[in-house]
Amino acid sequence: MSFEYLGLSDHTLSAIKDAGYDKPTAIQAKAIPSTLQGRDILGIAQTGTGKTASFTLPMIDILSEGRARARMPRSLILEPTRELAAQVAESFEKYGKNTKLSMVLLIGGVAFADQEKLLDRGVDVLIATPGRLMDHMSRGKVMLNGIEILVVDEADRMLDMGFFPDVEKICKSMPAKLQKLFFSATMPKEVKKLTDSFLQDPKEITVTAPTSTASTIRQYLINVAPSDKVKREVLRGLLTSKDVKNGIIFCNRKKDVKIVAKSLKSHGFNADELHGDLHQNTRMEILNNFKQDKIKFLVASDVAARGLDIPDVSHVFNFEVPNNPEDYVHRIGRTGRAGKTGTAYLLASPREKKNLALLTKFLGTEIEVLKAKEPQKEKKKTPPPNKNKPKIKENNNSNAIKKENAPKKNNYKPIVGMGEHVPAFLLRNI
Ligand code: AMP
């Protein structure tokens, strides 16, 4: 199948060619023709499947005829995070470069007045996070009665983040006749309820089963002692494996994102942190640095990293088992994108047994445990002191350290081996 058969215009095909895409992904092949025919779409697809282009490409062609009026955008795309909204805007710029479509990004962290000026000029494509859009609506600066196409992207994430009441309100403010495109990696019952009532005879496209993870991702579980210090040590070992080009390290809480990032930096790793406490401009800058390989490791929270489109991430490291099993699917979906292969590690301590059981149930399969053939005892090598390195405060409680390094009598497994790339410390008894 080639893009030529999907019914897209020549100018869009030319932009696709410039983007370097040879053939449509599964969701693109299925969604583009139906969207061009004006049908509602329910796409169950995770990021990394090419879903952004599956809605932006046909929208560009549909919207390239007609003109926008002040404060009455012609289409609206709702995204759960600012980063994701900014990425969709980038896609519009890339694929719509041969058109004169106007686009406005309504996200927090940018002055209202600047956004209002842009809205006044008329907008073909409005990309927004629900909160900021609601703010503009309540100020009377944007009206939704001119919307011809609505996209709700990452609907399940909107639900997780508590944006769903806003999404429902926004959907209810829409004109009766409009085309609706919904995308979600999973279909929790609240999302299903809304799509059942709101979409009209949608074309349903499922590119992977709701709980499945892309087959291009190798997944490994590493059982680690119940101590964050040990986890950080294991993590450092993994990061120095020779096949690790770059990676995203996910933590459940902002607090841990900061601790892990600080620890990695103090050990000389080229790492930075991405979480919701950072100013929008800083987040974008860090993200760009990561995309441009100026930063090798990004330590991130789920919310900040949701939907990030970074094509070349070789590894994802789950510093913890996520509280919400669906987050795992999203986290590891940062690697193995667009047909490339990737590797995801999950570090789990016995304390996380409950979350791990939930995750295994959700995935419907056990994640392969990395085990050493014969765990060997190895003398701890003390690295030469580096006076220039900033000191990281680790848990220096000698009892805790003794416990971590003690021969095991509990039932967690010794850390693991990894085929030919076994960092020595992973073979040490804990
Ligand atoms: P998405 O699922 O929308 O986040 O897209 C994942 C990645 O796939 C992005 O880096 C896109 O640039 C890339 N991509 C989208 N469509 C194609 C295609 N047809 N061929 C190759 N790469 C693509």
Short mmCIF file of N, CA, C and O and ligand atoms in Angstrom, two decimals, residues 3 16 19-25 27-28 46-55 57 84 87 91 94-95 154 307-311 334 337-339, ligand 1:
data_model
loop_
_atom_site.label_atom_id
_atom_site.label_comp_id
_atom_site.label_asym_id
_atom_site.label_seq_id
_atom_site.Cartn_x
_atom_site.Cartn_y
_atom_site.Cartn_z
N PHE A 3 0.93 5.73 -0.14
CA PHE A 3 0.13 6.90 0.23
C PHE A 3 -0.76 7.36 -0.94
O PHE A 3 -1.83 7.93 -0.73
N ILE A 16 4.44 14.64 2.50
CA ILE A 16 4.72 13.31 3.09
C ILE A 16 6.06 12.78 2.55
O ILE A 16 6.88 12.24 3.29
N ALA A 19 8.79 14.36 4.19
CA ALA A 19 8.98 13.85 5.57
C ALA A 19 9.73 12.53 5.56
O ALA A 19 10.16 12.04 6.60
N GLY A 20 9.84 11.93 4.37
CA GLY A 20 10.62 10.70 4.24
C GLY A 20 9.80 9.43 4.51
O GLY A 20 10.39 8.36 4.72
N TYR A 21 8.49 9.54 4.47
CA TYR A 21 7.67 8.34 4.71
C TYR A 21 7.41 7.61 3.40
O TYR A 21 6.95 8.20 2.44
N ASP A 22 7.67 6.31 3.38
CA ASP A 22 7.47 5.52 2.16
C ASP A 22 6.05 5.02 2.05
O ASP A 22 5.41 5.08 1.02
N LYS A 23 5.58 4.45 3.18
CA LYS A 23 4.22 3.89 3.11
C LYS A 23 3.46 4.19 4.40
O LYS A 23 4.09 4.38 5.46
N PRO A 24 2.12 4.22 4.27
CA PRO A 24 1.35 4.56 5.47
C PRO A 24 1.43 3.46 6.52
O PRO A 24 1.58 2.28 6.19
N THR A 25 1.34 3.85 7.78
CA THR A 25 1.26 2.86 8.85
C THR A 25 -0.18 2.30 8.83
O THR A 25 -1.05 2.84 8.14
N ILE A 27 -2.65 2.38 10.93
CA ILE A 27 -3.75 3.29 11.29
C ILE A 27 -3.96 4.35 10.22
O ILE A 27 -5.09 4.75 9.93
N GLN A 28 -2.88 4.78 9.60
CA GLN A 28 -3.02 5.77 8.52
C GLN A 28 -3.78 5.17 7.33
O GLN A 28 -4.67 5.81 6.78
N GLN A 46 -2.01 3.27 20.28
CA GLN A 46 -1.08 3.92 21.17
C GLN A 46 -0.15 4.83 20.36
O GLN A 46 -0.12 4.74 19.13
N THR A 47 0.56 5.71 21.06
CA THR A 47 1.50 6.56 20.35
C THR A 47 2.59 5.67 19.75
O THR A 47 2.86 4.59 20.25
N GLY A 48 3.17 6.16 18.67
CA GLY A 48 4.20 5.36 18.02
C GLY A 48 3.66 4.60 16.83
O GLY A 48 4.40 3.98 16.07
N THR A 49 2.34 4.64 16.65
CA THR A 49 1.72 3.93 15.54
C THR A 49 1.53 4.82 14.32
O THR A 49 1.05 4.37 13.29
N GLY A 50 1.87 6.08 14.47
CA GLY A 50 1.66 7.04 13.37
C GLY A 50 0.28 7.66 13.43
O GLY A 50 -0.24 8.18 12.44
N LYS A 51 -0.34 7.67 14.62
CA LYS A 51 -1.72 8.13 14.69
C LYS A 51 -1.85 9.64 14.48
O LYS A 51 -2.86 10.10 13.97
N THR A 52 -0.81 10.41 14.82
CA THR A 52 -0.93 11.87 14.63
C THR A 52 -1.13 12.19 13.15
O THR A 52 -2.01 12.97 12.79
N ALA A 53 -0.30 11.57 12.31
CA ALA A 53 -0.46 11.83 10.88
C ALA A 53 -1.77 11.28 10.35
O ALA A 53 -2.32 11.78 9.37
N SER A 54 -2.32 10.25 11.03
CA SER A 54 -3.58 9.66 10.54
C SER A 54 -4.72 10.66 10.63
O SER A 54 -5.68 10.56 9.90
N PHE A 55 -4.63 11.62 11.55
CA PHE A 55 -5.68 12.64 11.54
C PHE A 55 -5.22 13.97 10.95
O PHE A 55 -5.99 14.67 10.30
N LEU A 57 -3.09 14.56 8.42
CA LEU A 57 -3.01 14.56 6.94
C LEU A 57 -4.37 14.80 6.29
O LEU A 57 -4.52 15.73 5.48
N LEU A 84 2.51 17.51 24.07
CA LEU A 84 1.85 16.78 23.00
C LEU A 84 1.16 17.76 22.04
O LEU A 84 1.22 17.59 20.82
N GLN A 87 3.68 19.18 19.84
CA GLN A 87 4.12 18.22 18.84
C GLN A 87 3.13 18.09 17.68
O GLN A 87 3.54 17.96 16.54
N SER A 91 3.61 18.77 13.68
CA SER A 91 3.17 17.90 12.59
C SER A 91 2.39 18.70 11.56
O SER A 91 2.56 18.50 10.35
N LYS A 94 4.72 20.59 9.46
CA LYS A 94 5.47 19.71 8.55
C LYS A 94 4.60 19.24 7.37
O LYS A 94 4.99 19.36 6.23
N TYR A 95 3.42 18.73 7.70
CA TYR A 95 2.59 18.16 6.63
C TYR A 95 1.78 19.22 5.87
O TYR A 95 1.33 18.98 4.76
N GLU A 154 -5.68 10.98 22.74
CA GLU A 154 -5.29 10.43 24.05
C GLU A 154 -6.42 10.58 25.07
O GLU A 154 -6.21 11.08 26.18
N GLY A 307 3.02 10.96 25.38
CA GLY A 307 2.89 11.21 23.95
C GLY A 307 4.10 11.84 23.29
O GLY A 307 4.02 12.23 22.14
N LEU A 308 5.20 11.96 24.01
CA LEU A 308 6.37 12.58 23.39
C LEU A 308 6.76 11.81 22.14
O LEU A 308 6.88 10.60 22.17
N ASP A 309 6.98 12.53 21.08
CA ASP A 309 7.38 11.87 19.86
C ASP A 309 8.87 12.08 19.65
O ASP A 309 9.31 13.08 19.11
N ILE A 310 9.62 11.13 20.12
CA ILE A 310 11.08 11.22 19.97
C ILE A 310 11.49 9.94 19.26
O ILE A 310 11.55 8.89 19.86
N PRO A 311 11.68 10.02 17.95
CA PRO A 311 11.81 8.79 17.16
C PRO A 311 12.94 7.87 17.57
O PRO A 311 12.83 6.68 17.41
N ARG A 334 7.48 4.81 24.18
CA ARG A 334 8.44 5.86 23.75
C ARG A 334 9.58 5.24 22.96
O ARG A 334 10.35 5.94 22.32
N ARG A 337 9.53 2.85 18.18
CA ARG A 337 8.54 3.57 17.39
C ARG A 337 8.83 3.46 15.91
O ARG A 337 9.96 3.25 15.50
N ALA A 338 7.75 3.62 15.15
CA ALA A 338 7.84 3.66 13.68
C ALA A 338 8.73 2.53 13.13
O ALA A 338 9.63 2.76 12.34
N GLY A 339 8.46 1.31 13.61
CA GLY A 339 9.13 0.13 13.05
C GLY A 339 10.51 -0.14 13.62
O GLY A 339 11.11 -1.17 13.33
P1 AMP B 1 2.82 9.02 16.39
O1 AMP B 1 2.22 7.66 16.67
O2 AMP B 1 1.86 9.90 15.70
O3 AMP B 1 3.36 9.63 17.65
O4 AMP B 1 4.05 8.84 15.38
C1 AMP B 1 5.20 8.13 15.71
C2 AMP B 1 6.37 8.42 14.79
O5 AMP B 1 6.19 7.83 13.52
C3 AMP B 1 6.63 9.90 14.50
O6 AMP B 1 8.02 10.10 14.66
C4 AMP B 1 6.27 10.10 13.05
O7 AMP B 1 7.07 11.10 12.46
C5 AMP B 1 6.56 8.73 12.46
N1 AMP B 1 5.69 8.39 11.33
C6 AMP B 1 4.39 8.71 11.15
N2 AMP B 1 3.92 8.17 10.01
C7 AMP B 1 4.95 7.50 9.43
C8 AMP B 1 5.09 6.74 8.24
N3 AMP B 1 4.08 6.54 7.42
N4 AMP B 1 6.30 6.20 7.98
C9 AMP B 1 7.33 6.37 8.83
N5 AMP B 1 7.27 7.08 9.98
C10 AMP B 1 6.09 7.64 10.28
#
